């Protein structure tokens, strides 16, 4: 139980300053807030991981195994979740054009996976936890989505549930193969979301 409390403190030590930076950035431009937060999470998480023993201790780099199943599972599950969800349009914080694609397909998956899977789940895995480590990191990953999404409580709850499912899958692949398959799954899940937006012909993505 102590490990989960310490894992929560690790999560807060990255999430709080990253959120503060995003809030400051949002006062100038709401579309720069999310990239600023992702970069901050990536940098702070990386520093903490190195201070606590380095990537090897946290199981970040285990090879390229499970990349293809991670891609197809992430894309397929996210596609179903997005098709079942009503069209809510493009989030306010998402940069337009190529910036939005870069954020969702590269920066966000990298920053959030190093943070939630690499730091939090990696810490718990090294202390002998498996499923509880996967589910705990997925819960912490899903939690901020409640604040990030505008809409009814039902819409927020569905978004959080979807994030928890994707986070659990990414966590499972991280436990098996490290950062690469987790990143691929996360990126492919976001790609599925972008695909649904395109299929629905959202004006900003015409």
PDB file of C-alpha atoms in Angstrom:
ATOM      1  CA  UNK A   1       0.000   0.000   0.000  1.00  0.00           C
ATOM      2  CA  UNK A   2       2.903   2.340   0.730  1.00  0.00           C
ATOM      3  CA  UNK A   3       4.148   1.953  -2.856  1.00  0.00           C
ATOM      4  CA  UNK A   4       0.815   3.229  -4.230  1.00  0.00           C
ATOM      5  CA  UNK A   5       0.901   6.264  -1.960  1.00  0.00           C
ATOM      6  CA  UNK A   6       4.443   7.019  -3.110  1.00  0.00           C
ATOM      7  CA  UNK A   7       3.394   6.446  -6.740  1.00  0.00           C
ATOM      8  CA  UNK A   8       0.605   8.978  -6.246  1.00  0.00           C
ATOM      9  CA  UNK A   9       3.117  11.471  -4.858  1.00  0.00           C
ATOM     10  CA  UNK A  10       5.318  10.890  -7.902  1.00  0.00           C
ATOM     11  CA  UNK A  11       2.320  11.504 -10.134  1.00  0.00           C
ATOM     12  CA  UNK A  12       1.443  14.724  -8.312  1.00  0.00           C
ATOM     13  CA  UNK A  13       5.060  15.914  -8.440  1.00  0.00           C
ATOM     14  CA  UNK A  14       4.807  15.916 -12.230  1.00  0.00           C
ATOM     15  CA  UNK A  15       1.142  16.693 -12.815  1.00  0.00           C
ATOM     16  CA  UNK A  16       0.856  19.745 -10.551  1.00  0.00           C
ATOM     17  CA  UNK A  17       3.740  21.807 -11.993  1.00  0.00           C
ATOM     18  CA  UNK A  18       2.795  20.749 -15.527  1.00  0.00           C
ATOM     19  CA  UNK A  19      -0.795  21.885 -14.940  1.00  0.00           C
ATOM     20  CA  UNK A  20       0.404  25.185 -13.508  1.00  0.00           C
ATOM     21  CA  UNK A  21       2.546  25.788 -16.581  1.00  0.00           C
ATOM     22  CA  UNK A  22      -0.381  24.921 -18.852  1.00  0.00           C
ATOM     23  CA  UNK A  23      -2.615  27.332 -16.930  1.00  0.00           C
ATOM     24  CA  UNK A  24      -0.092  30.151 -17.297  1.00  0.00           C
ATOM     25  CA  UNK A  25       0.326  29.380 -21.002  1.00  0.00           C
ATOM     26  CA  UNK A  26      -3.450  29.266 -21.536  1.00  0.00           C
ATOM     27  CA  UNK A  27      -3.737  32.912 -20.510  1.00  0.00           C
ATOM     28  CA  UNK A  28      -1.816  33.796 -23.664  1.00  0.00           C
ATOM     29  CA  UNK A  29      -3.123  31.077 -25.961  1.00  0.00           C
ATOM     30  CA  UNK A  30      -5.418  28.181 -25.065  1.00  0.00           C
ATOM     31  CA  UNK A  31      -4.065  26.174 -27.998  1.00  0.00           C
ATOM     32  CA  UNK A  32      -0.531  26.315 -26.605  1.00  0.00           C
ATOM     33  CA  UNK A  33      -1.516  25.072 -23.169  1.00  0.00           C
ATOM     34  CA  UNK A  34      -1.718  21.386 -24.050  1.00  0.00           C
ATOM     35  CA  UNK A  35       1.663  21.241 -25.859  1.00  0.00           C
ATOM     36  CA  UNK A  36       3.255  23.101 -22.949  1.00  0.00           C
ATOM     37  CA  UNK A  37       1.805  20.612 -20.480  1.00  0.00           C
ATOM     38  CA  UNK A  38       2.919  17.602 -22.524  1.00  0.00           C
ATOM     39  CA  UNK A  39       6.484  18.900 -22.866  1.00  0.00           C
ATOM     40  CA  UNK A  40       6.591  19.675 -19.158  1.00  0.00           C
ATOM     41  CA  UNK A  41       5.327  16.195 -18.214  1.00  0.00           C
ATOM     42  CA  UNK A  42       7.877  14.578 -20.501  1.00  0.00           C
ATOM     43  CA  UNK A  43      10.820  16.593 -19.173  1.00  0.00           C
ATOM     44  CA  UNK A  44       9.943  16.379 -15.474  1.00  0.00           C
ATOM     45  CA  UNK A  45       9.137  12.653 -15.684  1.00  0.00           C
ATOM     46  CA  UNK A  46      12.425  11.965 -17.475  1.00  0.00           C
ATOM     47  CA  UNK A  47      14.403  13.870 -14.843  1.00  0.00           C
ATOM     48  CA  UNK A  48      12.658  12.019 -11.988  1.00  0.00           C
ATOM     49  CA  UNK A  49      13.229   8.650 -13.669  1.00  0.00           C
ATOM     50  CA  UNK A  50      16.943   9.377 -14.071  1.00  0.00           C
ATOM     51  CA  UNK A  51      17.218  10.572 -10.473  1.00  0.00           C
ATOM     52  CA  UNK A  52      15.586   7.339  -9.279  1.00  0.00           C
ATOM     53  CA  UNK A  53      17.889   4.986 -11.151  1.00  0.00           C
ATOM     54  CA  UNK A  54      17.380   5.544 -14.868  1.00  0.00           C
ATOM     55  CA  UNK A  55      15.169   4.047 -17.620  1.00  0.00           C
ATOM     56  CA  UNK A  56      16.432   0.522 -16.999  1.00  0.00           C
ATOM     57  CA  UNK A  57      15.105   0.518 -13.448  1.00  0.00           C
ATOM     58  CA  UNK A  58      11.652   1.537 -14.725  1.00  0.00           C
ATOM     59  CA  UNK A  59      11.512  -0.917 -17.621  1.00  0.00           C
ATOM     60  CA  UNK A  60      11.206   1.746 -20.320  1.00  0.00           C
ATOM     61  CA  UNK A  61      13.260   0.085 -23.028  1.00  0.00           C
ATOM     62  CA  UNK A  62      12.552  -3.613 -23.489  1.00  0.00           C
ATOM     63  CA  UNK A  63      12.598  -3.784 -27.290  1.00  0.00           C
ATOM     64  CA  UNK A  64      10.143  -3.625 -30.187  1.00  0.00           C
ATOM     65  CA  UNK A  65       8.030  -6.618 -29.286  1.00  0.00           C
ATOM     66  CA  UNK A  66       4.237  -6.313 -29.398  1.00  0.00           C
ATOM     67  CA  UNK A  67       4.330  -3.227 -31.668  1.00  0.00           C
ATOM     68  CA  UNK A  68       1.929  -4.573 -34.282  1.00  0.00           C
ATOM     69  CA  UNK A  69      -0.679  -5.988 -31.883  1.00  0.00           C
ATOM     70  CA  UNK A  70      -0.459  -2.763 -29.881  1.00  0.00           C
ATOM     71  CA  UNK A  71      -1.125  -0.680 -33.003  1.00  0.00           C
ATOM     72  CA  UNK A  72      -4.097  -2.689 -34.218  1.00  0.00           C
ATOM     73  CA  UNK A  73      -5.650  -3.127 -30.774  1.00  0.00           C
ATOM     74  CA  UNK A  74      -5.260   0.564 -29.922  1.00  0.00           C
ATOM     75  CA  UNK A  75      -6.723   1.667 -33.248  1.00  0.00           C
ATOM     76  CA  UNK A  76      -9.576  -0.851 -33.171  1.00  0.00           C
ATOM     77  CA  UNK A  77     -10.708  -0.250 -29.595  1.00  0.00           C
ATOM     78  CA  UNK A  78     -10.460   3.523 -29.945  1.00  0.00           C
ATOM     79  CA  UNK A  79     -12.346   3.417 -33.242  1.00  0.00           C
ATOM     80  CA  UNK A  80     -15.251   1.608 -31.588  1.00  0.00           C
ATOM     81  CA  UNK A  81     -15.233   3.968 -28.592  1.00  0.00           C
ATOM     82  CA  UNK A  82     -15.240   7.049 -30.823  1.00  0.00           C
ATOM     83  CA  UNK A  83     -17.937   5.729 -33.160  1.00  0.00           C
ATOM     84  CA  UNK A  84     -20.179   4.974 -30.186  1.00  0.00           C
ATOM     85  CA  UNK A  85     -19.627   8.479 -28.820  1.00  0.00           C
ATOM     86  CA  UNK A  86     -21.657  11.313 -30.282  1.00  0.00           C
ATOM     87  CA  UNK A  87     -19.805  13.949 -32.330  1.00  0.00           C
ATOM     88  CA  UNK A  88     -18.442  16.593 -29.965  1.00  0.00           C
ATOM     89  CA  UNK A  89     -16.270  18.357 -32.537  1.00  0.00           C
ATOM     90  CA  UNK A  90     -12.667  19.448 -32.138  1.00  0.00           C
ATOM     91  CA  UNK A  91     -11.562  20.232 -28.555  1.00  0.00           C
ATOM     92  CA  UNK A  92     -10.888  23.902 -27.844  1.00  0.00           C
ATOM     93  CA  UNK A  93      -7.321  23.220 -26.687  1.00  0.00           C
ATOM     94  CA  UNK A  94      -6.292  21.315 -29.825  1.00  0.00           C
ATOM     95  CA  UNK A  95      -3.971  23.243 -32.153  1.00  0.00           C
ATOM     96  CA  UNK A  96      -5.140  23.565 -35.749  1.00  0.00           C
ATOM     97  CA  UNK A  97      -3.671  21.802 -38.768  1.00  0.00           C
ATOM     98  CA  UNK A  98      -0.383  19.942 -38.551  1.00  0.00           C
ATOM     99  CA  UNK A  99       0.103  21.086 -34.964  1.00  0.00           C
ATOM    100  CA  UNK A 100      -2.946  19.121 -33.859  1.00  0.00           C
ATOM    101  CA  UNK A 101      -1.710  15.981 -35.598  1.00  0.00           C
ATOM    102  CA  UNK A 102       1.767  16.342 -34.094  1.00  0.00           C
ATOM    103  CA  UNK A 103       0.299  16.834 -30.633  1.00  0.00           C
ATOM    104  CA  UNK A 104      -2.073  13.861 -30.757  1.00  0.00           C
ATOM    105  CA  UNK A 105       0.132  11.406 -32.619  1.00  0.00           C
ATOM    106  CA  UNK A 106       3.588  12.220 -31.240  1.00  0.00           C
ATOM    107  CA  UNK A 107       3.891  14.624 -28.328  1.00  0.00           C
ATOM    108  CA  UNK A 108       0.894  13.609 -26.208  1.00  0.00           C
ATOM    109  CA  UNK A 109       1.503   9.841 -26.482  1.00  0.00           C
ATOM    110  CA  UNK A 110       5.192  10.292 -25.682  1.00  0.00           C
ATOM    111  CA  UNK A 111       4.691  12.688 -22.773  1.00  0.00           C
ATOM    112  CA  UNK A 112       1.781  10.806 -21.220  1.00  0.00           C
ATOM    113  CA  UNK A 113       3.317   7.365 -21.631  1.00  0.00           C
ATOM    114  CA  UNK A 114       6.658   8.350 -20.116  1.00  0.00           C
ATOM    115  CA  UNK A 115       4.716   9.990 -17.274  1.00  0.00           C
ATOM    116  CA  UNK A 116       1.900   7.522 -16.542  1.00  0.00           C
ATOM    117  CA  UNK A 117       3.439   4.270 -17.701  1.00  0.00           C
ATOM    118  CA  UNK A 118       7.160   4.925 -17.456  1.00  0.00           C
ATOM    119  CA  UNK A 119       7.250   6.739 -14.127  1.00  0.00           C
ATOM    120  CA  UNK A 120       4.134   5.641 -12.224  1.00  0.00           C
ATOM    121  CA  UNK A 121       3.553   2.143 -13.549  1.00  0.00           C
ATOM    122  CA  UNK A 122       7.276   1.473 -13.874  1.00  0.00           C
ATOM    123  CA  UNK A 123       7.765   2.366 -10.219  1.00  0.00           C
ATOM    124  CA  UNK A 124       5.012  -0.033  -9.139  1.00  0.00           C
ATOM    125  CA  UNK A 125       6.162  -2.821 -11.450  1.00  0.00           C
ATOM    126  CA  UNK A 126       9.658  -2.712  -9.978  1.00  0.00           C
ATOM    127  CA  UNK A 127       8.069  -3.253  -6.547  1.00  0.00           C
ATOM    128  CA  UNK A 128       6.386  -6.466  -7.646  1.00  0.00           C
ATOM    129  CA  UNK A 129       2.928  -5.253  -8.632  1.00  0.00           C
ATOM    130  CA  UNK A 130       1.418  -6.141 -12.016  1.00  0.00           C
ATOM    131  CA  UNK A 131      -2.321  -5.771 -12.597  1.00  0.00           C
ATOM    132  CA  UNK A 132      -2.699  -3.265  -9.794  1.00  0.00           C
ATOM    133  CA  UNK A 133       0.142  -1.220 -11.313  1.00  0.00           C
ATOM    134  CA  UNK A 134      -1.554  -1.285 -14.721  1.00  0.00           C
ATOM    135  CA  UNK A 135      -4.965  -0.287 -13.376  1.00  0.00           C
ATOM    136  CA  UNK A 136      -3.633   2.358 -10.989  1.00  0.00           C
ATOM    137  CA  UNK A 137      -1.652   4.131 -13.698  1.00  0.00           C
ATOM    138  CA  UNK A 138      -4.656   3.863 -16.053  1.00  0.00           C
ATOM    139  CA  UNK A 139      -6.867   5.485 -13.415  1.00  0.00           C
ATOM    140  CA  UNK A 140      -4.432   8.367 -12.937  1.00  0.00           C
ATOM    141  CA  UNK A 141      -4.163   8.705 -16.723  1.00  0.00           C
ATOM    142  CA  UNK A 142      -7.953   8.855 -17.128  1.00  0.00           C
ATOM    143  CA  UNK A 143      -8.654  11.227 -14.242  1.00  0.00           C
ATOM    144  CA  UNK A 144      -7.497  14.505 -15.898  1.00  0.00           C
ATOM    145  CA  UNK A 145      -9.734  13.804 -18.900  1.00  0.00           C
ATOM    146  CA  UNK A 146     -12.713  14.766 -16.732  1.00  0.00           C
ATOM    147  CA  UNK A 147     -11.348  18.305 -16.460  1.00  0.00           C
ATOM    148  CA  UNK A 148     -10.159  18.495 -20.062  1.00  0.00           C
ATOM    149  CA  UNK A 149     -13.502  17.690 -21.689  1.00  0.00           C
ATOM    150  CA  UNK A 150     -16.399  20.125 -21.849  1.00  0.00           C
ATOM    151  CA  UNK A 151     -19.965  18.851 -21.856  1.00  0.00           C
ATOM    152  CA  UNK A 152     -22.425  16.985 -19.658  1.00  0.00           C
ATOM    153  CA  UNK A 153     -21.412  14.685 -16.834  1.00  0.00           C
ATOM    154  CA  UNK A 154     -22.384  11.755 -19.039  1.00  0.00           C
ATOM    155  CA  UNK A 155     -20.029  12.881 -21.801  1.00  0.00           C
ATOM    156  CA  UNK A 156     -17.240  13.441 -19.298  1.00  0.00           C
ATOM    157  CA  UNK A 157     -17.803  10.008 -17.736  1.00  0.00           C
ATOM    158  CA  UNK A 158     -17.722   8.317 -21.147  1.00  0.00           C
ATOM    159  CA  UNK A 159     -14.471  10.103 -22.012  1.00  0.00           C
ATOM    160  CA  UNK A 160     -12.899   9.087 -18.704  1.00  0.00           C
ATOM    161  CA  UNK A 161     -14.042   5.476 -19.204  1.00  0.00           C
ATOM    162  CA  UNK A 162     -12.562   5.439 -22.707  1.00  0.00           C
ATOM    163  CA  UNK A 163      -9.288   6.888 -21.423  1.00  0.00           C
ATOM    164  CA  UNK A 164      -9.207   4.255 -18.677  1.00  0.00           C
ATOM    165  CA  UNK A 165      -9.662   1.455 -21.227  1.00  0.00           C
ATOM    166  CA  UNK A 166      -6.923   2.819 -23.489  1.00  0.00           C
ATOM    167  CA  UNK A 167      -4.691   3.464 -20.467  1.00  0.00           C
ATOM    168  CA  UNK A 168      -5.177  -0.103 -19.240  1.00  0.00           C
ATOM    169  CA  UNK A 169      -4.270  -1.525 -22.638  1.00  0.00           C
ATOM    170  CA  UNK A 170      -1.214   0.730 -22.879  1.00  0.00           C
ATOM    171  CA  UNK A 171      -0.248  -0.294 -19.363  1.00  0.00           C
ATOM    172  CA  UNK A 172      -0.514  -3.967 -20.216  1.00  0.00           C
ATOM    173  CA  UNK A 173       1.734  -3.562 -23.244  1.00  0.00           C
ATOM    174  CA  UNK A 174       4.148  -1.460 -21.217  1.00  0.00           C
ATOM    175  CA  UNK A 175       4.407  -4.222 -18.619  1.00  0.00           C
ATOM    176  CA  UNK A 176       5.122  -6.734 -21.395  1.00  0.00           C
ATOM    177  CA  UNK A 177       7.334  -4.718 -23.736  1.00  0.00           C
ATOM    178  CA  UNK A 178       8.205  -1.318 -22.338  1.00  0.00           C
ATOM    179  CA  UNK A 179       7.629   2.181 -23.689  1.00  0.00           C
ATOM    180  CA  UNK A 180       7.570   1.518 -27.447  1.00  0.00           C
ATOM    181  CA  UNK A 181       4.403  -0.644 -27.688  1.00  0.00           C
ATOM    182  CA  UNK A 182       2.655   1.574 -25.108  1.00  0.00           C
ATOM    183  CA  UNK A 183       3.475   4.651 -27.193  1.00  0.00           C
ATOM    184  CA  UNK A 184       2.335   2.927 -30.401  1.00  0.00           C
ATOM    185  CA  UNK A 185      -0.965   1.893 -28.836  1.00  0.00           C
ATOM    186  CA  UNK A 186      -1.618   5.390 -27.485  1.00  0.00           C
ATOM    187  CA  UNK A 187      -0.718   7.037 -30.788  1.00  0.00           C
ATOM    188  CA  UNK A 188      -2.853   4.639 -32.820  1.00  0.00           C
ATOM    189  CA  UNK A 189      -5.782   5.226 -30.464  1.00  0.00           C
ATOM    190  CA  UNK A 190      -5.499   8.971 -31.036  1.00  0.00           C
ATOM    191  CA  UNK A 191      -5.190   8.332 -34.776  1.00  0.00           C
ATOM    192  CA  UNK A 192      -8.486   6.453 -34.653  1.00  0.00           C
ATOM    193  CA  UNK A 193     -10.069   9.486 -32.976  1.00  0.00           C
ATOM    194  CA  UNK A 194      -8.756  11.736 -35.725  1.00  0.00           C
ATOM    195  CA  UNK A 195     -10.057   9.285 -38.325  1.00  0.00           C
ATOM    196  CA  UNK A 196     -13.552   9.456 -36.852  1.00  0.00           C
ATOM    197  CA  UNK A 197     -13.385  13.260 -36.865  1.00  0.00           C
ATOM    198  CA  UNK A 198     -12.445  13.113 -40.543  1.00  0.00           C
ATOM    199  CA  UNK A 199     -15.213  10.675 -41.363  1.00  0.00           C
ATOM    200  CA  UNK A 200     -17.708  12.949 -39.675  1.00  0.00           C
ATOM    201  CA  UNK A 201     -16.362  15.833 -41.763  1.00  0.00           C
ATOM    202  CA  UNK A 202     -15.648  18.159 -38.877  1.00  0.00           C
ATOM    203  CA  UNK A 203     -15.160  21.574 -40.552  1.00  0.00           C
ATOM    204  CA  UNK A 204     -11.709  22.266 -39.129  1.00  0.00           C
ATOM    205  CA  UNK A 205     -10.378  19.070 -40.624  1.00  0.00           C
ATOM    206  CA  UNK A 206     -11.818  19.390 -44.132  1.00  0.00           C
TER     207      UNK A 206
END
